[in-house]
Structures are given as C-alpha cells and as structure tokens.
Amino acid sequence: MTIKRFNTLAAWLDWQITLHPQTIELGLARVAAVWARLCPTPLSFPVITVGGTNGKGSCVAMLEAIAQAADYRTVCYTSPHLLRYNERIRCNGEPASDDALCAAFAQIDAARGEIALTYFEFGTLAALVLALTEQPDLLVLEVGLGGRLDAVNVIDADVAVVTSIGRDHTEWLGETLDEIAVEKAGIFRAGCPAIIGQRDAPAALRDTALLQGAIVQQLGYEFDYAPGDNGWCWRGISGERLSLPLPALRGGFQRNNAAAALVALRNLRDRLPISLNAIRLGLQRAQLPGRFQVFPGTPTWILDVAHNGAAAVALASNLRDFACRGRVLAVFAVLADKEPEAIVESLLPFVDQWFLAQSDDARALPVNELASRVEGILREPAAGCFSTVDAALDAAETASGVADCVLVLGSFTTVSRALARHAAING
C-alpha cells in the first residue's frame, strides 16, 4: 500500500516546488529513472506528442475534441494551467480530481527514492500514471519547454507534431530559429510520423527530422488546405480531401493547427478510425480558454495568453477581424524571459491605450523595467504602471466606455487574473 505524504493537493504542490533546487532543469535522466520504476513495459495505447512555440495548446484541444467526437476515451496533458492545477490533466475532457492527483503523486513519491524531481516532472509523471489507470484510447502530451530535453519526451510518441517555431525561451533553447528548431525536433522518432504544421518552418526542423529517420509530413508539402465554401478544404498525405467547417477556435492561423491535428490522427487510422462527421463535430467543439477568449459586455473583455512576437502577430490578426465599436485598452504583463518590445510592436495599430502591470509570478518582469523597455515604442505614454494585474484591470475597466474592449495579454498568469475576476463576478 502506498503511503501518502500529504492529504491535500495544495500541500503536495507546495512541497513539490521546494523539492528541487531549480524551477526549470531540462533533462530526461531523473524522469526516465522514475518512469522505468512505475511502468517498465511500453504503453499499450497510442500517444501523440505536440510541441512548438505557438499553437500547441490549440492543436491538443482539437485532437482531444475530434477523438472524443468519435467516442474514443482520451487523456490529455497540457501546461501551464489558468485557474486550477487540475486543468493540466484531462481525462475524457474533465480535469483530474484532487483525489486522483494526490494518489498519483503518492505513487511517484514512493517510486522516486532519493531522486529530486522538478515540479513539472512530477506533473508529467502524474499524467502518465493517470493514463495507466484510465487506459485511454489516445494519450495526448503537450511539451512544456523545447522538446528534446522536456519531461514528456520520456515517452516515444507514435506520432509527434511541431506546430510552429518562433523565438521564445532562448535562455534554454538557443538564440536562432534553427537552434530552437533542433531542440523542438527532439520529439520526433525514427520510423514514426513527424508532423510539421508550419509552411515556412526553419529548414533545420525538417532536416533534423529526416536525419533522425522520421517520416516527415509538412504543411504545404505532404499535406495542405485551401479555402472552401463556408469553410476550408483539407488535403491529406494520400491525396484524401475533406470539406470541413472552420475551427471554433478563432483565427485563420488555427487552420494550420487543425490541418496538423488531422494529419496526426490520420496516421493512426488503423488503430483509431475516425469518421468525417466526428472530425467536423470535433473542430466545432474544440475550446481553449485564454486564446482570444471574448466575454461580451460593457466593456467587452478579450483574453489572450500571447507572450511572444509570433503569438502577438496572430493576436493582431484576430483584432483586425474583430469588430470593436470603441477603443481597445490593453492590460499587459509578461515574464522576465520574454521580449515585450516584439509584442507591443505587433499590436500598436490595434491598441489605443496601454496599462502596464507586473504579474504575481516569481519570474515576472518588473513593471518599471517593462515600462522602460516599451516606452520608446508606444505612440503615447502608457496610461499607468501597476504593481499588480488586478490593479491594472481595475484601472482599465474604469477608463473604458460601454463600446470599448479591454484586452488582457502577456502570459498565463496575467490572463488567469482576468479569468478569476470574470468568474467571481459572473459566478
């Protein structure tokens, strides 16, 4: 019988933060050693691993929704969370319960011995332990950071997807797009499909996959899509063509993620056949909080976790197509390893007023530093600098008119405050 070190999820999580001396330490040795003790044999169900700079959460959401529309049981692991840690592990679309997580943590704690796992490694192993319990038809794993040395890469995926490559996490992944691409390509495996969901991905991504012996399938090459009547037309690797509704997730770029998700699932069709109707239903049902999430009202609130230059370009595209009747007031806070200049530059044509803030994350960029880095880019001085996101949200709402939009962006911790505020007001 496994003895529980703690009885509550909060206590487990607080302890996990203190267990390893570093918040982030990439590498597979620790997690692989513990996983070998927990599960010495290969998994019996198919696994899709999804990495990339932007779009991986959307791709995971669509994979999950389509599989569930086909009546398959799923377990999905994503990070970070917005409101509750439980969001990170979904079993058949529902967040894992506190009891299930505590039981998984106890198993991992008993198996690890003296190995000091990081907070993220504990969560990754918990997802795998719950998958062993659930025995799903499909396990979907989202890479946390990079790919090659990320904890989820302890599993040899049957299909791996890299949605896009952009500049992010350069401290760990490298300064150039090619260096980042090589790290992301680490989730590919010899003899297995390697899906690339970006037409203009750095050449190093495809080249590395080919050198690994993976079966490369890239958007614009082996598969593609085109506009269609009231939707879009997807073309698969075998010439298969499907007429599909637009994804429920906002933005034309979501068709890249949807196309990659469909190719990933088609590569598993011998084990997981999926009907056209299930594909259509899944695309229309997929949801993802914090990705151009709109709450109509006076003002209208728009929440987006855009936290790098490429994500800001996508957000700008969505703002261009969104009919805001009044001004756009932006509440903006980022983490210290981000490039706020690139984010602000892309959004300048669409934002009328900026409210700069500092999130409560330990890695937050101090608001005075944020202000100094973007002041030369802003057309007008920021409306204010705030020590907390909540204070910035209050100020933006007070300054807004009934026709205005309040845009909240910059990180998961920034958007989470707006989501918590909305939940408190609306129940």
PDB file of N, CA and C in Angstrom, residues 344-408:
ATOM      1  N   VAL A 344       4.570  44.406 -28.253  1.00  0.00           N
ATOM      2  CA  VAL A 344       3.962  45.734 -28.384  1.00  0.00           C
ATOM      3  C   VAL A 344       4.022  46.215 -29.827  1.00  0.00           C
ATOM      4  N   GLU A 345       5.141  45.988 -30.488  1.00  0.00           N
ATOM      5  CA  GLU A 345       5.317  46.426 -31.880  1.00  0.00           C
ATOM      6  C   GLU A 345       4.205  45.888 -32.770  1.00  0.00           C
ATOM      7  N   SER A 346       3.879  44.607 -32.613  1.00  0.00           N
ATOM      8  CA  SER A 346       2.857  43.990 -33.469  1.00  0.00           C
ATOM      9  C   SER A 346       1.461  44.519 -33.181  1.00  0.00           C
ATOM     10  N   LEU A 347       1.224  44.938 -31.942  1.00  0.00           N
ATOM     11  CA  LEU A 347      -0.127  45.317 -31.543  1.00  0.00           C
ATOM     12  C   LEU A 347      -0.387  46.817 -31.583  1.00  0.00           C
ATOM     13  N   LEU A 348       0.644  47.615 -31.866  1.00  0.00           N
ATOM     14  CA  LEU A 348       0.499  49.072 -31.862  1.00  0.00           C
ATOM     15  C   LEU A 348      -0.678  49.589 -32.686  1.00  0.00           C
ATOM     16  N   PRO A 349      -0.907  49.070 -33.913  1.00  0.00           N
ATOM     17  CA  PRO A 349      -2.008  49.625 -34.723  1.00  0.00           C
ATOM     18  C   PRO A 349      -3.396  49.344 -34.152  1.00  0.00           C
ATOM     19  N   PHE A 350      -3.478  48.432 -33.167  1.00  0.00           N
ATOM     20  CA  PHE A 350      -4.790  47.980 -32.715  1.00  0.00           C
ATOM     21  C   PHE A 350      -5.102  48.372 -31.272  1.00  0.00           C
ATOM     22  N   VAL A 351      -4.142  48.922 -30.566  1.00  0.00           N
ATOM     23  CA  VAL A 351      -4.336  49.271 -29.155  1.00  0.00           C
ATOM     24  C   VAL A 351      -4.284  50.779 -28.998  1.00  0.00           C
ATOM     25  N   ASP A 352      -5.298  51.335 -28.321  1.00  0.00           N
ATOM     26  CA  ASP A 352      -5.379  52.782 -28.123  1.00  0.00           C
ATOM     27  C   ASP A 352      -4.714  53.234 -26.825  1.00  0.00           C
ATOM     28  N   GLN A 353      -4.701  52.358 -25.827  1.00  0.00           N
ATOM     29  CA  GLN A 353      -4.151  52.749 -24.540  1.00  0.00           C
ATOM     30  C   GLN A 353      -3.567  51.513 -23.850  1.00  0.00           C
ATOM     31  N   TRP A 354      -2.403  51.686 -23.196  1.00  0.00           N
ATOM     32  CA  TRP A 354      -1.706  50.569 -22.551  1.00  0.00           C
ATOM     33  C   TRP A 354      -1.696  50.758 -21.040  1.00  0.00           C
ATOM     34  N   PHE A 355      -2.030  49.691 -20.337  1.00  0.00           N
ATOM     35  CA  PHE A 355      -1.960  49.646 -18.881  1.00  0.00           C
ATOM     36  C   PHE A 355      -0.925  48.567 -18.531  1.00  0.00           C
ATOM     37  N   LEU A 356       0.242  48.988 -18.107  1.00  0.00           N
ATOM     38  CA  LEU A 356       1.346  48.065 -17.863  1.00  0.00           C
ATOM     39  C   LEU A 356       1.291  47.559 -16.424  1.00  0.00           C
ATOM     40  N   ALA A 357       1.606  46.273 -16.259  1.00  0.00           N
ATOM     41  CA  ALA A 357       1.468  45.682 -14.931  1.00  0.00           C
ATOM     42  C   ALA A 357       2.563  44.652 -14.680  1.00  0.00           C
ATOM     43  N   GLN A 358       2.589  44.173 -13.458  1.00  0.00           N
ATOM     44  CA  GLN A 358       3.518  43.117 -13.058  1.00  0.00           C
ATOM     45  C   GLN A 358       2.698  41.968 -12.490  1.00  0.00           C
ATOM     46  N   SER A 359       2.858  40.786 -13.063  1.00  0.00           N
ATOM     47  CA  SER A 359       2.087  39.639 -12.588  1.00  0.00           C
ATOM     48  C   SER A 359       2.680  39.120 -11.286  1.00  0.00           C
ATOM     49  N   ASP A 360       1.946  38.219 -10.624  1.00  0.00           N
ATOM     50  CA  ASP A 360       2.411  37.693  -9.341  1.00  0.00           C
ATOM     51  C   ASP A 360       3.283  36.447  -9.499  1.00  0.00           C
ATOM     52  N   ASP A 361       3.716  36.169 -10.721  1.00  0.00           N
ATOM     53  CA  ASP A 361       4.617  35.053 -10.979  1.00  0.00           C
ATOM     54  C   ASP A 361       6.025  35.400 -10.487  1.00  0.00           C
ATOM     55  N   ALA A 362       6.717  34.404  -9.931  1.00  0.00           N
ATOM     56  CA  ALA A 362       8.076  34.641  -9.446  1.00  0.00           C
ATOM     57  C   ALA A 362       9.014  35.071 -10.564  1.00  0.00           C
ATOM     58  N   ARG A 363       8.677  34.739 -11.806  1.00  0.00           N
ATOM     59  CA  ARG A 363       9.518  35.081 -12.953  1.00  0.00           C
ATOM     60  C   ARG A 363       9.025  36.332 -13.684  1.00  0.00           C
ATOM     61  N   ALA A 364       8.144  37.100 -13.063  1.00  0.00           N
ATOM     62  CA  ALA A 364       7.551  38.266 -13.719  1.00  0.00           C
ATOM     63  C   ALA A 364       8.592  39.343 -14.001  1.00  0.00           C
ATOM     64  N   LEU A 365       8.417  40.025 -15.126  1.00  0.00           N
ATOM     65  CA  LEU A 365       9.239  41.185 -15.444  1.00  0.00           C
ATOM     66  C   LEU A 365       8.729  42.360 -14.612  1.00  0.00           C
ATOM     67  N   PRO A 366       9.592  43.003 -13.804  1.00  0.00           N
ATOM     68  CA  PRO A 366       9.146  44.152 -13.003  1.00  0.00           C
ATOM     69  C   PRO A 366       8.526  45.219 -13.890  1.00  0.00           C
ATOM     70  N   VAL A 367       7.458  45.821 -13.413  1.00  0.00           N
ATOM     71  CA  VAL A 367       6.705  46.744 -14.258  1.00  0.00           C
ATOM     72  C   VAL A 367       7.525  47.974 -14.639  1.00  0.00           C
ATOM     73  N   ASN A 368       8.422  48.417 -13.763  1.00  0.00           N
ATOM     74  CA  ASN A 368       9.249  49.567 -14.140  1.00  0.00           C
ATOM     75  C   ASN A 368      10.196  49.232 -15.288  1.00  0.00           C
ATOM     76  N   GLU A 369      10.685  47.990 -15.294  1.00  0.00           N
ATOM     77  CA  GLU A 369      11.541  47.555 -16.408  1.00  0.00           C
ATOM     78  C   GLU A 369      10.715  47.387 -17.680  1.00  0.00           C
ATOM     79  N   LEU A 370       9.517  46.831 -17.551  1.00  0.00           N
ATOM     80  CA  LEU A 370       8.627  46.694 -18.702  1.00  0.00           C
ATOM     81  C   LEU A 370       8.375  48.071 -19.325  1.00  0.00           C
ATOM     82  N   ALA A 371       8.084  49.045 -18.477  1.00  0.00           N
ATOM     83  CA  ALA A 371       7.798  50.397 -18.977  1.00  0.00           C
ATOM     84  C   ALA A 371       9.001  50.989 -19.710  1.00  0.00           C
ATOM     85  N   SER A 372      10.202  50.812 -19.151  1.00  0.00           N
ATOM     86  CA  SER A 372      11.387  51.386 -19.789  1.00  0.00           C
ATOM     87  C   SER A 372      11.700  50.724 -21.123  1.00  0.00           C
ATOM     88  N   ARG A 373      11.346  49.461 -21.264  1.00  0.00           N
ATOM     89  CA  ARG A 373      11.654  48.737 -22.497  1.00  0.00           C
ATOM     90  C   ARG A 373      10.683  49.058 -23.626  1.00  0.00           C
ATOM     91  N   VAL A 374       9.470  49.476 -23.296  1.00  0.00           N
ATOM     92  CA  VAL A 374       8.487  49.714 -24.361  1.00  0.00           C
ATOM     93  C   VAL A 374       8.166  51.190 -24.567  1.00  0.00           C
ATOM     94  N   GLU A 375       8.668  52.081 -23.691  1.00  0.00           N
ATOM     95  CA  GLU A 375       8.276  53.485 -23.789  1.00  0.00           C
ATOM     96  C   GLU A 375       8.690  54.119 -25.117  1.00  0.00           C
ATOM     97  N   GLY A 376       9.799  53.670 -25.696  1.00  0.00           N
ATOM     98  CA  GLY A 376      10.231  54.223 -26.970  1.00  0.00           C
ATOM     99  C   GLY A 376       9.430  53.704 -28.150  1.00  0.00           C
ATOM    100  N   ILE A 377       8.624  52.680 -27.919  1.00  0.00           N
ATOM    101  CA  ILE A 377       7.816  52.084 -28.986  1.00  0.00           C
ATOM    102  C   ILE A 377       6.399  52.638 -28.974  1.00  0.00           C
ATOM    103  N   LEU A 378       5.872  52.896 -27.778  1.00  0.00           N
ATOM    104  CA  LEU A 378       4.495  53.378 -27.659  1.00  0.00           C
ATOM    105  C   LEU A 378       4.341  54.756 -28.295  1.00  0.00           C
ATOM    106  N   ARG A 379       3.230  54.963 -28.964  1.00  0.00           N
ATOM    107  CA  ARG A 379       2.961  56.257 -29.604  1.00  0.00           C
ATOM    108  C   ARG A 379       2.610  57.317 -28.575  1.00  0.00           C
ATOM    109  N   GLU A 380       1.927  56.877 -27.515  1.00  0.00           N
ATOM    110  CA  GLU A 380       1.566  57.762 -26.419  1.00  0.00           C
ATOM    111  C   GLU A 380       2.047  57.107 -25.127  1.00  0.00           C
ATOM    112  N   PRO A 381       2.321  57.895 -24.086  1.00  0.00           N
ATOM    113  CA  PRO A 381       2.733  57.295 -22.807  1.00  0.00           C
ATOM    114  C   PRO A 381       1.689  56.305 -22.310  1.00  0.00           C
ATOM    115  N   ALA A 382       2.140  55.285 -21.607  1.00  0.00           N
ATOM    116  CA  ALA A 382       1.213  54.308 -21.048  1.00  0.00           C
ATOM    117  C   ALA A 382       0.253  54.990 -20.086  1.00  0.00           C
ATOM    118  N   ALA A 383      -0.965  54.446 -19.982  1.00  0.00           N
ATOM    119  CA  ALA A 383      -1.977  55.015 -19.091  1.00  0.00           C
ATOM    120  C   ALA A 383      -1.573  54.883 -17.632  1.00  0.00           C
ATOM    121  N   GLY A 384      -0.654  53.978 -17.350  1.00  0.00           N
ATOM    122  CA  GLY A 384      -0.196  53.804 -15.978  1.00  0.00           C
ATOM    123  C   GLY A 384       0.608  52.538 -15.828  1.00  0.00           C
ATOM    124  N   CYS A 385       1.388  52.479 -14.734  1.00  0.00           N
ATOM    125  CA  CYS A 385       2.158  51.288 -14.376  1.00  0.00           C
ATOM    126  C   CYS A 385       1.625  50.792 -13.037  1.00  0.00           C
ATOM    127  N   PHE A 386       1.334  49.505 -12.963  1.00  0.00           N
ATOM    128  CA  PHE A 386       0.649  48.963 -11.796  1.00  0.00           C
ATOM    129  C   PHE A 386       1.426  47.780 -11.236  1.00  0.00           C
ATOM    130  N   SER A 387       1.483  47.705  -9.923  1.00  0.00           N
ATOM    131  CA  SER A 387       2.274  46.658  -9.269  1.00  0.00           C
ATOM    132  C   SER A 387       1.599  45.303  -9.309  1.00  0.00           C
ATOM    133  N   THR A 388       0.305  45.293  -9.620  1.00  0.00           N
ATOM    134  CA  THR A 388      -0.423  44.025  -9.753  1.00  0.00           C
ATOM    135  C   THR A 388      -1.307  44.071 -10.991  1.00  0.00           C
ATOM    136  N   VAL A 389      -1.614  42.905 -11.515  1.00  0.00           N
ATOM    137  CA  VAL A 389      -2.523  42.814 -12.662  1.00  0.00           C
ATOM    138  C   VAL A 389      -3.921  43.251 -12.249  1.00  0.00           C
ATOM    139  N   ASP A 390      -4.353  42.883 -11.046  1.00  0.00           N
ATOM    140  CA  ASP A 390      -5.686  43.268 -10.590  1.00  0.00           C
ATOM    141  C   ASP A 390      -5.864  44.785 -10.606  1.00  0.00           C
ATOM    142  N   ALA A 391      -4.828  45.511 -10.157  1.00  0.00           N
ATOM    143  CA  ALA A 391      -4.914  46.979 -10.152  1.00  0.00           C
ATOM    144  C   ALA A 391      -5.020  47.519 -11.572  1.00  0.00           C
ATOM    145  N   ALA A 392      -4.289  46.921 -12.501  1.00  0.00           N
ATOM    146  CA  ALA A 392      -4.358  47.352 -13.897  1.00  0.00           C
ATOM    147  C   ALA A 392      -5.721  47.046 -14.497  1.00  0.00           C
ATOM    148  N   LEU A 393      -6.288  45.899 -14.148  1.00  0.00           N
ATOM    149  CA  LEU A 393      -7.624  45.548 -14.639  1.00  0.00           C
ATOM    150  C   LEU A 393      -8.657  46.551 -14.145  1.00  0.00           C
ATOM    151  N   ASP A 394      -8.564  46.924 -12.869  1.00  0.00           N
ATOM    152  CA  ASP A 394      -9.494  47.906 -12.307  1.00  0.00           C
ATOM    153  C   ASP A 394      -9.380  49.233 -13.048  1.00  0.00           C
ATOM    154  N   ALA A 395      -8.136  49.664 -13.287  1.00  0.00           N
ATOM    155  CA  ALA A 395      -7.920  50.950 -13.945  1.00  0.00           C
ATOM    156  C   ALA A 395      -8.425  50.940 -15.376  1.00  0.00           C
ATOM    157  N   ALA A 396      -8.188  49.842 -16.091  1.00  0.00           N
ATOM    158  CA  ALA A 396      -8.642  49.746 -17.479  1.00  0.00           C
ATOM    159  C   ALA A 396     -10.163  49.739 -17.556  1.00  0.00           C
ATOM    160  N   GLU A 397     -10.800  49.024 -16.641  1.00  0.00           N
ATOM    161  CA  GLU A 397     -12.266  48.985 -16.648  1.00  0.00           C
ATOM    162  C   GLU A 397     -12.840  50.360 -16.323  1.00  0.00           C
ATOM    163  N   THR A 398     -12.245  51.057 -15.362  1.00  0.00           N
ATOM    164  CA  THR A 398     -12.715  52.393 -15.000  1.00  0.00           C
ATOM    165  C   THR A 398     -12.585  53.372 -16.169  1.00  0.00           C
ATOM    166  N   ALA A 399     -11.496  53.226 -16.927  1.00  0.00           N
ATOM    167  CA  ALA A 399     -11.235  54.137 -18.045  1.00  0.00           C
ATOM    168  C   ALA A 399     -12.038  53.796 -19.292  1.00  0.00           C
ATOM    169  N   SER A 400     -12.646  52.632 -19.335  1.00  0.00           N
ATOM    170  CA  SER A 400     -13.320  52.169 -20.549  1.00  0.00           C
ATOM    171  C   SER A 400     -14.732  52.730 -20.664  1.00  0.00           C
ATOM    172  N   GLY A 401     -15.192  52.821 -21.905  1.00  0.00           N
ATOM    173  CA  GLY A 401     -16.576  53.172 -22.181  1.00  0.00           C
ATOM    174  C   GLY A 401     -17.358  51.940 -22.568  1.00  0.00           C
ATOM    175  N   VAL A 402     -18.654  52.085 -22.744  1.00  0.00           N
ATOM    176  CA  VAL A 402     -19.510  50.925 -22.993  1.00  0.00           C
ATOM    177  C   VAL A 402     -19.193  50.240 -24.316  1.00  0.00           C
ATOM    178  N   ALA A 403     -18.629  50.990 -25.275  1.00  0.00           N
ATOM    179  CA  ALA A 403     -18.328  50.404 -26.584  1.00  0.00           C
ATOM    180  C   ALA A 403     -16.895  49.904 -26.682  1.00  0.00           C
ATOM    181  N   ASP A 404     -16.120  50.071 -25.611  1.00  0.00           N
ATOM    182  CA  ASP A 404     -14.701  49.728 -25.665  1.00  0.00           C
ATOM    183  C   ASP A 404     -14.453  48.244 -25.418  1.00  0.00           C
ATOM    184  N   CYS A 405     -13.219  47.829 -25.734  1.00  0.00           N
ATOM    185  CA  CYS A 405     -12.742  46.474 -25.444  1.00  0.00           C
ATOM    186  C   CYS A 405     -11.525  46.565 -24.526  1.00  0.00           C
ATOM    187  N   VAL A 406     -11.495  45.728 -23.514  1.00  0.00           N
ATOM    188  CA  VAL A 406     -10.317  45.607 -22.663  1.00  0.00           C
ATOM    189  C   VAL A 406      -9.612  44.310 -23.045  1.00  0.00           C
ATOM    190  N   LEU A 407      -8.398  44.457 -23.555  1.00  0.00           N
ATOM    191  CA  LEU A 407      -7.589  43.325 -23.988  1.00  0.00           C
ATOM    192  C   LEU A 407      -6.590  42.989 -22.888  1.00  0.00           C
ATOM    193  N   VAL A 408      -6.567  41.733 -22.457  1.00  0.00           N
ATOM    194  CA  VAL A 408      -5.649  41.290 -21.410  1.00  0.00           C
ATOM    195  C   VAL A 408      -4.706  40.261 -22.022  1.00  0.00           C
TER     196      VAL A 408
END
